[in-house]
Coordinates of C-alpha atoms in Angstrom, one line a residue:
M1 CA -166.5 -73.1 -9.3
G2 CA -165.7 -73.7 -12.9
F3 CA -163.3 -76.7 -14.0
T4 CA -160.4 -73.9 -14.1
T5 CA -160.7 -72.6 -10.8
A6 CA -162.0 -76.0 -9.3
T7 CA -158.3 -77.4 -10.7
A8 CA -156.3 -74.3 -9.7
A9 CA -157.9 -73.9 -6.0
L10 CA -156.9 -78.2 -5.9
R11 CA -153.2 -77.6 -7.1
L12 CA -153.0 -75.2 -4.3
S13 CA -154.2 -77.2 -1.4
V14 CA -151.7 -79.8 -2.3
G15 CA -149.0 -77.7 -2.9
M16 CA -149.7 -76.6 0.5
L17 CA -149.7 -79.3 2.0
L18 CA -146.8 -80.9 0.2
F19 CA -145.1 -77.4 1.3
L20 CA -145.6 -78.6 4.9
V21 CA -145.2 -82.1 5.0
L22 CA -141.2 -80.9 3.2
A23 CA -141.1 -78.3 5.9
A24 CA -142.1 -81.1 8.7
A25 CA -139.4 -83.2 7.1
R26 CA -136.5 -80.8 7.1
A27 CA -137.6 -80.3 10.6
E28 CA -137.1 -83.7 11.9
S29 CA -134.2 -84.7 10.5
L30 CA -132.6 -81.8 13.2
P31 CA -129.5 -82.0 10.1
S32 CA -126.9 -80.5 12.4
W33 CA -127.4 -83.1 15.7
N34 CA -125.6 -85.9 15.9
D35 CA -127.2 -89.4 16.3
S36 CA -126.4 -89.0 20.3
E37 CA -129.0 -90.0 23.0
S38 CA -130.0 -86.4 23.5
R39 CA -131.6 -85.9 20.6
H40 CA -133.0 -89.8 21.4
Q41 CA -134.7 -88.4 24.2
I42 CA -135.8 -85.0 22.9
V43 CA -137.4 -86.8 19.4
S44 CA -138.7 -89.2 21.5
F45 CA -140.5 -86.9 24.4
V46 CA -142.3 -85.1 21.1
A47 CA -143.6 -87.7 19.9
A48 CA -145.1 -89.2 22.9
V49 CA -146.9 -85.8 23.9
T50 CA -148.0 -85.4 20.1
D51 CA -149.3 -88.6 19.2
P52 CA -153.1 -88.6 19.8
G53 CA -152.8 -92.7 20.8
S54 CA -150.3 -92.0 23.8
P55 CA -150.7 -92.1 26.9
D56 CA -148.6 -88.9 27.4
F57 CA -150.1 -86.9 24.8
V58 CA -150.3 -83.1 25.3
P59 CA -153.2 -81.1 23.2
A60 CA -151.5 -78.1 20.9
D61 CA -152.6 -75.7 23.0
A62 CA -150.7 -76.7 26.1
R63 CA -147.8 -77.6 24.2
I64 CA -145.3 -74.1 25.4
A65 CA -141.9 -74.6 25.1
V66 CA -139.4 -72.1 26.8
F67 CA -135.7 -71.1 26.0
D68 CA -133.4 -69.2 27.7
N69 CA -131.8 -67.1 25.1
D70 CA -127.7 -66.6 26.2
G71 CA -125.9 -69.3 25.5
T72 CA -128.7 -71.4 24.6
L73 CA -130.0 -70.0 21.6
W74 CA -126.9 -67.7 20.5
S75 CA -123.6 -67.5 22.7
E76 CA -122.7 -64.9 25.6
R77 CA -118.8 -64.9 25.3
P78 CA -116.7 -62.7 25.8
A79 CA -119.9 -61.2 27.6
Y80 CA -123.3 -60.8 27.0
F81 CA -124.0 -59.4 23.7
Q82 CA -126.2 -57.0 25.6
L83 CA -123.5 -56.2 27.5
L84 CA -121.6 -55.4 24.4
F85 CA -124.1 -53.2 23.0
A86 CA -124.1 -51.1 26.2
I87 CA -120.9 -50.4 25.7
D88 CA -120.5 -49.8 21.9
R89 CA -123.7 -46.8 23.2
V90 CA -121.1 -45.3 25.7
K91 CA -118.6 -45.0 23.2
T92 CA -121.0 -43.2 20.8
L93 CA -122.3 -41.2 23.7
A94 CA -119.1 -40.6 25.3
S95 CA -119.0 -37.0 23.7
E96 CA -122.2 -35.7 25.6
H97 CA -120.8 -36.6 28.9
P98 CA -117.4 -35.5 29.3
E99 CA -117.7 -36.4 33.5
W100 CA -117.7 -40.0 32.2
R101 CA -114.1 -39.9 32.1
Q102 CA -113.7 -39.9 35.7
R103 CA -116.0 -42.0 36.9
Q104 CA -116.6 -46.0 37.1
P105 CA -118.1 -47.8 35.3
F106 CA -117.6 -45.5 31.9
Q107 CA -114.1 -45.0 33.1
A108 CA -113.8 -48.8 32.5
V109 CA -115.3 -48.8 29.1
L110 CA -114.1 -46.1 27.9
E111 CA -110.1 -46.7 28.4
A112 CA -111.0 -51.0 27.6
D113 CA -110.0 -52.1 31.3
L114 CA -112.2 -54.9 30.8
R115 CA -110.9 -56.2 34.6
T116 CA -112.2 -52.9 36.1
L117 CA -115.4 -53.3 34.2
A118 CA -115.9 -56.7 35.5
E119 CA -115.0 -56.0 38.5
S120 CA -118.2 -53.7 39.0
G121 CA -120.4 -56.5 39.3
E122 CA -124.0 -56.3 38.4
K123 CA -124.5 -52.3 39.8
G124 CA -122.0 -51.4 37.4
L125 CA -123.5 -53.4 34.6
L126 CA -127.3 -51.8 36.2
E127 CA -125.2 -48.2 36.0
L128 CA -124.5 -48.9 31.7
V129 CA -127.6 -50.2 30.9
M130 CA -129.8 -47.4 32.8
A131 CA -127.4 -44.3 31.1
T132 CA -127.5 -45.9 27.8
H133 CA -131.0 -47.8 27.3
A134 CA -133.0 -44.9 29.1
G135 CA -133.9 -41.4 28.6
M136 CA -135.6 -42.5 24.8
T137 CA -139.0 -43.7 23.4
T138 CA -139.7 -47.2 22.9
E139 CA -139.6 -46.6 19.0
E140 CA -136.1 -44.5 19.1
F141 CA -134.5 -47.3 21.3
S142 CA -136.0 -50.4 18.9
T143 CA -134.2 -48.3 16.1
I144 CA -131.1 -48.1 17.6
V145 CA -131.2 -51.9 18.5
E146 CA -132.0 -52.6 14.9
D147 CA -128.7 -50.3 13.3
W148 CA -126.7 -51.9 16.0
I149 CA -127.8 -55.7 15.2
G150 CA -127.4 -55.2 11.5
T151 CA -123.9 -53.8 11.9
A152 CA -121.7 -54.9 14.7
R153 CA -119.3 -57.4 14.5
H154 CA -118.7 -59.8 17.0
P155 CA -115.1 -59.2 18.6
T156 CA -113.2 -62.7 17.8
S157 CA -115.2 -64.1 14.9
N158 CA -115.7 -60.5 13.5
R159 CA -119.2 -62.1 12.3
L160 CA -122.8 -60.3 12.7
Y161 CA -123.9 -61.6 16.5
T162 CA -127.0 -62.4 14.6
E163 CA -124.7 -65.0 12.8
M164 CA -123.1 -66.2 16.3
V165 CA -126.7 -68.2 17.0
Y166 CA -126.8 -71.5 17.2
Q167 CA -127.7 -73.8 13.7
P168 CA -128.5 -76.9 16.1
M169 CA -131.2 -75.1 18.1
L170 CA -132.8 -73.3 15.2
E171 CA -133.4 -76.7 13.5
L172 CA -135.0 -77.9 17.1
L173 CA -137.1 -74.4 17.1
E174 CA -138.4 -75.0 13.9
Y175 CA -139.0 -79.1 14.5
L176 CA -141.2 -78.2 17.3
R177 CA -143.3 -75.3 15.6
A178 CA -143.8 -77.9 12.8
H179 CA -145.1 -80.3 15.3
G180 CA -147.8 -77.7 17.5
F181 CA -145.3 -76.0 19.8
K182 CA -145.2 -72.3 20.8
T183 CA -142.2 -71.3 21.4
Y184 CA -141.2 -68.4 23.8
I185 CA -137.8 -66.9 25.0
V186 CA -137.5 -66.2 28.4
S187 CA -134.3 -64.4 29.2
G188 CA -132.4 -62.4 31.7
G189 CA -131.4 -60.2 28.7
G190 CA -133.6 -57.2 27.8
I191 CA -137.2 -57.6 26.3
E192 CA -136.6 -54.6 24.1
F193 CA -133.5 -55.5 23.2
M194 CA -134.4 -59.0 21.9
R195 CA -137.7 -58.1 20.6
P196 CA -136.5 -56.1 17.5
W197 CA -135.1 -58.6 15.8
V198 CA -136.2 -61.9 17.0
E199 CA -138.8 -63.1 14.9
R200 CA -136.4 -62.6 12.0
V201 CA -133.4 -64.8 13.6
Y202 CA -135.7 -67.1 16.0
G203 CA -139.4 -67.4 13.9
I204 CA -140.8 -66.3 17.5
P205 CA -142.9 -63.2 17.3
P206 CA -141.8 -59.9 19.8
E207 CA -145.7 -61.4 22.0
Q208 CA -143.5 -64.2 22.9
V209 CA -140.5 -62.9 24.3
I210 CA -140.4 -62.5 27.9
G211 CA -137.1 -60.5 29.8
S212 CA -135.7 -57.9 31.6
S213 CA -137.3 -54.3 31.1
I214 CA -137.2 -51.1 32.6
K215 CA -140.5 -48.2 33.6
T216 CA -141.8 -46.9 31.2
R217 CA -144.3 -43.8 31.1
F218 CA -147.0 -43.1 28.9
E219 CA -146.4 -38.5 27.7
L220 CA -147.9 -36.9 25.0
R221 CA -144.7 -35.3 22.9
D222 CA -146.0 -32.3 20.1
G223 CA -149.8 -33.9 20.9
E224 CA -148.1 -37.5 19.8
P225 CA -148.4 -40.8 22.4
V226 CA -145.1 -42.3 23.3
L227 CA -143.8 -44.6 25.5
V228 CA -140.6 -43.4 27.2
R229 CA -137.8 -45.2 28.9
L230 CA -136.8 -44.1 32.5
P231 CA -133.6 -45.1 34.4
E232 CA -135.6 -47.6 36.6
I233 CA -135.3 -51.4 37.2
N234 CA -139.2 -52.7 36.1
F235 CA -138.3 -56.4 36.3
I236 CA -135.1 -58.9 36.2
D237 CA -136.0 -61.9 34.2
D238 CA -133.5 -64.1 35.8
K239 CA -133.3 -67.4 38.4
E240 CA -136.7 -67.0 40.6
G241 CA -137.9 -64.4 38.5
K242 CA -138.4 -66.8 35.3
P243 CA -141.7 -68.5 36.7
V244 CA -142.8 -65.5 38.2
A245 CA -142.2 -63.7 34.4
I246 CA -143.5 -67.2 32.3
H247 CA -147.1 -67.4 35.0
Q248 CA -147.6 -63.7 34.3
H249 CA -147.1 -63.2 30.7
I250 CA -148.0 -67.0 29.2
G251 CA -150.2 -68.3 32.1
R252 CA -149.6 -71.8 31.5
R253 CA -146.4 -74.2 33.0
P254 CA -144.1 -74.9 29.5
I255 CA -144.1 -78.7 29.2
A256 CA -140.9 -78.3 27.9
A257 CA -137.9 -75.5 29.2
F258 CA -134.1 -75.2 27.5
G259 CA -131.2 -73.6 29.6
N260 CA -127.8 -73.2 29.8
S261 CA -126.7 -72.0 33.0
D262 CA -127.7 -71.4 36.8
G263 CA -129.8 -68.2 36.1
D264 CA -132.3 -71.0 34.4
L265 CA -132.2 -73.3 37.2
Q266 CA -135.4 -72.5 38.9
M267 CA -137.5 -71.9 35.5
L268 CA -136.5 -75.5 35.1
Q269 CA -137.1 -76.9 38.1
W270 CA -140.6 -75.4 37.5
A271 CA -141.3 -76.4 34.0
T272 CA -140.6 -80.1 34.7
A273 CA -142.5 -80.1 38.0
G274 CA -146.1 -79.8 36.5
E275 CA -148.3 -83.1 35.6
G276 CA -147.7 -85.4 33.2
R277 CA -144.5 -85.8 30.7
R278 CA -141.9 -83.3 30.6
L279 CA -138.7 -82.2 29.4
G280 CA -135.8 -80.3 30.8
V281 CA -132.7 -79.4 28.8
I282 CA -129.7 -77.8 29.3
I283 CA -126.8 -76.8 26.9
R284 CA -123.3 -78.0 28.3
H285 CA -120.6 -75.3 26.7
T286 CA -117.7 -78.1 26.4
D287 CA -116.7 -77.0 22.7
A288 CA -113.0 -75.1 22.9
D289 CA -112.4 -75.4 19.7
R290 CA -116.0 -74.4 17.8
E291 CA -117.3 -72.0 20.6
W292 CA -116.3 -72.1 24.1
A293 CA -116.1 -74.8 27.2
Y294 CA -116.8 -73.3 30.5
D295 CA -119.8 -74.3 33.4
R296 CA -118.8 -74.8 37.1
E297 CA -116.1 -72.1 37.4
S298 CA -117.4 -69.3 34.8
L299 CA -118.3 -65.7 35.6
I300 CA -120.2 -66.0 32.1
G301 CA -122.9 -68.7 32.2
R302 CA -122.0 -70.4 35.7
L303 CA -123.5 -73.9 35.4
D304 CA -123.1 -75.1 38.7
K305 CA -126.2 -75.9 40.5
A306 CA -128.4 -76.9 37.6
L307 CA -125.8 -79.5 36.5
D308 CA -126.0 -81.5 39.8
E309 CA -129.6 -81.5 39.2
A310 CA -129.6 -82.6 36.0
A311 CA -129.2 -85.9 37.0
E312 CA -131.9 -86.3 39.9
R313 CA -134.5 -84.5 37.4
G314 CA -134.0 -87.0 34.6
W315 CA -133.2 -83.2 32.6
I316 CA -131.0 -83.9 29.5
V317 CA -127.5 -82.4 29.1
V318 CA -126.8 -81.6 25.7
D319 CA -122.9 -81.9 25.8
M320 CA -122.1 -79.5 22.7
K321 CA -119.0 -81.5 21.6
E322 CA -120.4 -84.7 21.5
D323 CA -124.3 -83.9 19.9
W324 CA -124.0 -81.3 17.8
G325 CA -122.7 -81.9 14.0
R326 CA -121.5 -78.5 13.7
V327 CA -122.2 -75.1 16.1
F328 CA -122.5 -72.3 13.7
A329 CA -124.2 -72.2 10.0
F330 CA -121.2 -70.3 9.0
E331 CA -119.5 -73.6 10.0
S332 CA -119.3 -76.7 7.5
P333 CA -120.9 -79.9 8.8
E334 CA -118.5 -83.0 10.7

């Protein structure tokens, strides 16, 4: 190796080292978090499990952190964003299905009757999803999702849905990865609804996404192999289903779990029941000015039992109003 080549290689190595140090420093600062007890506890946990000299040290391959999505990484009001996607799909497909105008819950969607839609409950919502998410190949569905997520606007903020992600949580994801954690999404939302965009938005690759799913079938169409989405539920990744799905997909018990509702209760219980130091975090929606305020009585993202268990189990409850300097990236920091 000549002098010039060696010098260039050295400069590249130094540059890469500097880049990694600066990235870690940016993540370390968690700029959108206030200097609160919640932040201190999270930072303390990460320091303890990543310090080789600490009795709580955890090797990098076991540093697994799991995150709910709706209400934890991005907003979930006025309705789950995937439901709003399904509503848009009903409107798009309505001309092909004139029978929907006299059939619930489709009639409620087309007449903007949100009360009747809400009263249809889980059964009605599943019917919407089955009708609008199935009957196509996985590639076709991915394209539809990408087109929608790239153009659709939130009904109250008029922002892209991917702008409704929580800036403090984006910083936390980066902070954990800078300290050797592998971050996963474990959501009640559809796995194939999330996979087309999560890497761009959260830095989480599609293979690290766990969610609810419908059945698929292998077919040859014009000699080409495809996977076709069927109008049948395969798995609901919510409540008791979350620990089951984590075990099936990851094969390791996480050492950190982040959620915001009773739908995440069993995931938090299971993750924090393992040996060694563990971290359970609940994001509590307390900021009616910058986001929404809701918990025990909410139909969406209800936080009741998990809130009661937090104190008993030593979970951190992040108060959005008190612990976050800003909620969304488009806001100015306080």
